[in-house]
Every structure is written in C-alpha cells, then in structure tokens.
Short mmCIF file of C-alpha atoms in Angstrom, two decimals:
data_model
loop_
_atom_site.label_atom_id
_atom_site.label_comp_id
_atom_site.label_asym_id
_atom_site.label_seq_id
_atom_site.Cartn_x
_atom_site.Cartn_y
_atom_site.Cartn_z
CA UNK A 1 9.37 86.96 2.47
CA UNK A 2 8.44 88.17 5.94
CA UNK A 3 11.11 87.91 8.59
CA UNK A 4 8.67 86.67 11.21
CA UNK A 5 7.96 83.38 9.41
CA UNK A 6 9.36 80.12 10.78
CA UNK A 7 12.46 78.97 8.92
CA UNK A 8 12.42 75.32 10.01
CA UNK A 9 9.98 74.28 7.26
CA UNK A 10 11.85 76.40 4.71
CA UNK A 11 15.17 74.76 5.60
CA UNK A 12 13.67 71.28 5.36
CA UNK A 13 11.81 72.04 2.15
CA UNK A 14 14.99 73.38 0.56
CA UNK A 15 16.87 70.12 1.07
CA UNK A 16 13.92 68.00 -0.05
CA UNK A 17 13.04 70.15 -3.07
CA UNK A 18 16.67 70.52 -4.09
CA UNK A 19 17.15 66.77 -4.18
CA UNK A 20 13.78 66.17 -5.84
CA UNK A 21 14.60 68.62 -8.63
CA UNK A 22 18.07 67.13 -9.11
CA UNK A 23 16.70 63.57 -9.21
CA UNK A 24 13.74 64.37 -11.47
CA UNK A 25 15.67 66.54 -13.93
CA UNK A 26 18.95 64.68 -13.84
CA UNK A 27 20.64 68.04 -13.27
CA UNK A 28 22.53 68.34 -10.01
CA UNK A 29 23.30 72.03 -10.69
CA UNK A 30 19.58 72.77 -11.05
CA UNK A 31 18.91 71.03 -7.74
CA UNK A 32 21.71 73.11 -6.25
CA UNK A 33 20.05 76.31 -7.45
CA UNK A 34 16.81 75.29 -5.74
CA UNK A 35 18.67 74.39 -2.54
CA UNK A 36 20.58 77.68 -2.64
CA UNK A 37 17.40 79.72 -3.12
CA UNK A 38 15.80 78.19 -0.02
CA UNK A 39 19.04 78.57 1.91
CA UNK A 40 19.37 82.23 1.00
CA UNK A 41 15.78 82.83 2.08
CA UNK A 42 16.60 81.33 5.49
CA UNK A 43 19.78 83.38 5.78
CA UNK A 44 17.87 86.56 4.95
CA UNK A 45 15.32 85.85 7.70
CA UNK A 46 17.99 84.93 10.26
CA UNK A 47 20.04 88.04 9.55
CA UNK A 48 16.94 90.16 10.08
CA UNK A 49 15.96 88.73 13.43
CA UNK A 50 18.92 86.84 14.93
CA UNK A 51 22.57 87.55 15.54
CA UNK A 52 25.25 87.06 12.92
CA UNK A 53 26.59 84.23 15.09
CA UNK A 54 23.26 82.41 15.02
CA UNK A 55 23.02 82.93 11.27
CA UNK A 56 26.50 81.49 10.76
CA UNK A 57 25.78 78.50 12.99
CA UNK A 58 22.52 77.70 11.23
CA UNK A 59 24.10 78.15 7.80
CA UNK A 60 26.88 75.81 8.85
CA UNK A 61 24.40 73.24 10.14
CA UNK A 62 22.52 73.35 6.84
CA UNK A 63 25.70 72.95 4.80
CA UNK A 64 26.92 70.15 7.06
CA UNK A 65 23.57 68.36 6.84
CA UNK A 66 23.72 68.64 3.05
CA UNK A 67 27.29 67.28 2.91
CA UNK A 68 26.65 64.46 5.37
CA UNK A 69 23.52 63.41 3.49
CA UNK A 70 25.82 62.26 0.70
CA UNK A 71 27.70 59.98 3.12
CA UNK A 72 24.54 58.72 4.79
CA UNK A 73 23.03 58.01 1.35
CA UNK A 74 25.73 55.38 0.79
CA UNK A 75 24.26 53.46 3.73
CA UNK A 76 20.55 54.20 3.51
CA UNK A 77 19.83 55.32 -0.03
CA UNK A 78 19.17 58.89 -1.11
CA UNK A 79 15.67 59.65 0.18
CA UNK A 80 16.20 58.53 3.78
CA UNK A 81 19.45 60.53 3.83
CA UNK A 82 17.75 63.64 2.45
CA UNK A 83 14.90 63.35 4.94
CA UNK A 84 17.35 62.93 7.82
CA UNK A 85 19.31 65.98 6.67
CA UNK A 86 16.07 67.95 6.33
CA UNK A 87 15.02 66.96 9.85
CA UNK A 88 18.41 67.99 11.25
CA UNK A 89 18.35 71.37 9.51
CA UNK A 90 14.75 71.99 10.54
CA UNK A 91 15.44 70.97 14.14
CA UNK A 92 18.40 73.32 14.42
CA UNK A 93 16.44 76.16 12.80
CA UNK A 94 13.57 75.67 15.20
CA UNK A 95 15.77 75.33 18.28
CA UNK A 96 18.15 78.21 17.61
CA UNK A 97 15.87 80.71 15.86
CA UNK A 98 12.19 79.93 15.44
CA UNK A 99 11.26 78.64 18.89
CA UNK A 100 12.06 81.91 20.65
CA UNK A 101 9.97 83.88 18.19
CA UNK A 102 6.93 81.66 18.13
CA UNK A 103 6.74 80.32 21.66
CA UNK A 104 7.25 83.84 23.08
CA UNK A 105 4.61 85.27 20.73
CA UNK A 106 2.02 82.62 21.61
CA UNK A 107 2.79 83.02 25.32
CA UNK A 108 2.32 86.80 25.02
CA UNK A 109 -0.99 86.30 23.17
CA UNK A 110 -2.22 83.88 25.85
CA UNK A 111 -1.27 86.32 28.62
CA UNK A 112 -3.02 89.21 26.86
CA UNK A 113 -6.13 87.09 26.37
CA UNK A 114 -6.32 85.96 30.02
CA UNK A 115 -5.79 89.45 31.42
CA UNK A 116 -8.38 91.12 29.20
#
C-alpha cells in the first residue's frame, strides 16, 4: 500500500467490512481480523507520513469509535452504530492526516498549472 493514499476511506471500510464479515459469518473473531487488517494498514500509512503523536491519536479514535459503536448499537441497532463509528473514524483520519496531504497537493498542482 502506498503511503500517499487517503486513509479516511480505509478506516471507514475497516469498520464496515469488519462488522459485515462478523455478521455474515457469525464469527466475531473473523470480523476482528478484518478490522485489524484495515487498522494496521492505516497505522502503517500514518507512521510513514505523520508524527507518532498523530498516529496514536488516530489509532485511539478508531479504537474508541469501535468500542462506542457497541454502546450506540444498543440504542440504534448495529448498522447505524457501525456507520456512525465509520464516519467518526473517517472524519478524524481526514482532518488530522489526509486533508493536509491532499488539499496541499491539489493546491500545488493548481498553482503550477496557472503559472505555466
């Protein structure tokens, strides 16, 4: 996986796919493996391009979103809770890591194009 890819969709997909696998297979551990694989991919990207502090914060947000989804599911049902957790993890990933990489890159490309 390239370290210049956005992690927001990966973080969201990990929570959604992890739950989907657990629900479809009836195996929570299998869903956990899927979730962990996506999470480790995000951590690898963050460690390569962000600070350790940012990586720890984003990892904590992802774990907290996962844990709180279980509480929220008692009120809303599982899918709304998973989607809310996925949105929270993706939002944090975008705000703290991805946005700087991709808004700066597109701004640089626009400047290069207008000055050429």
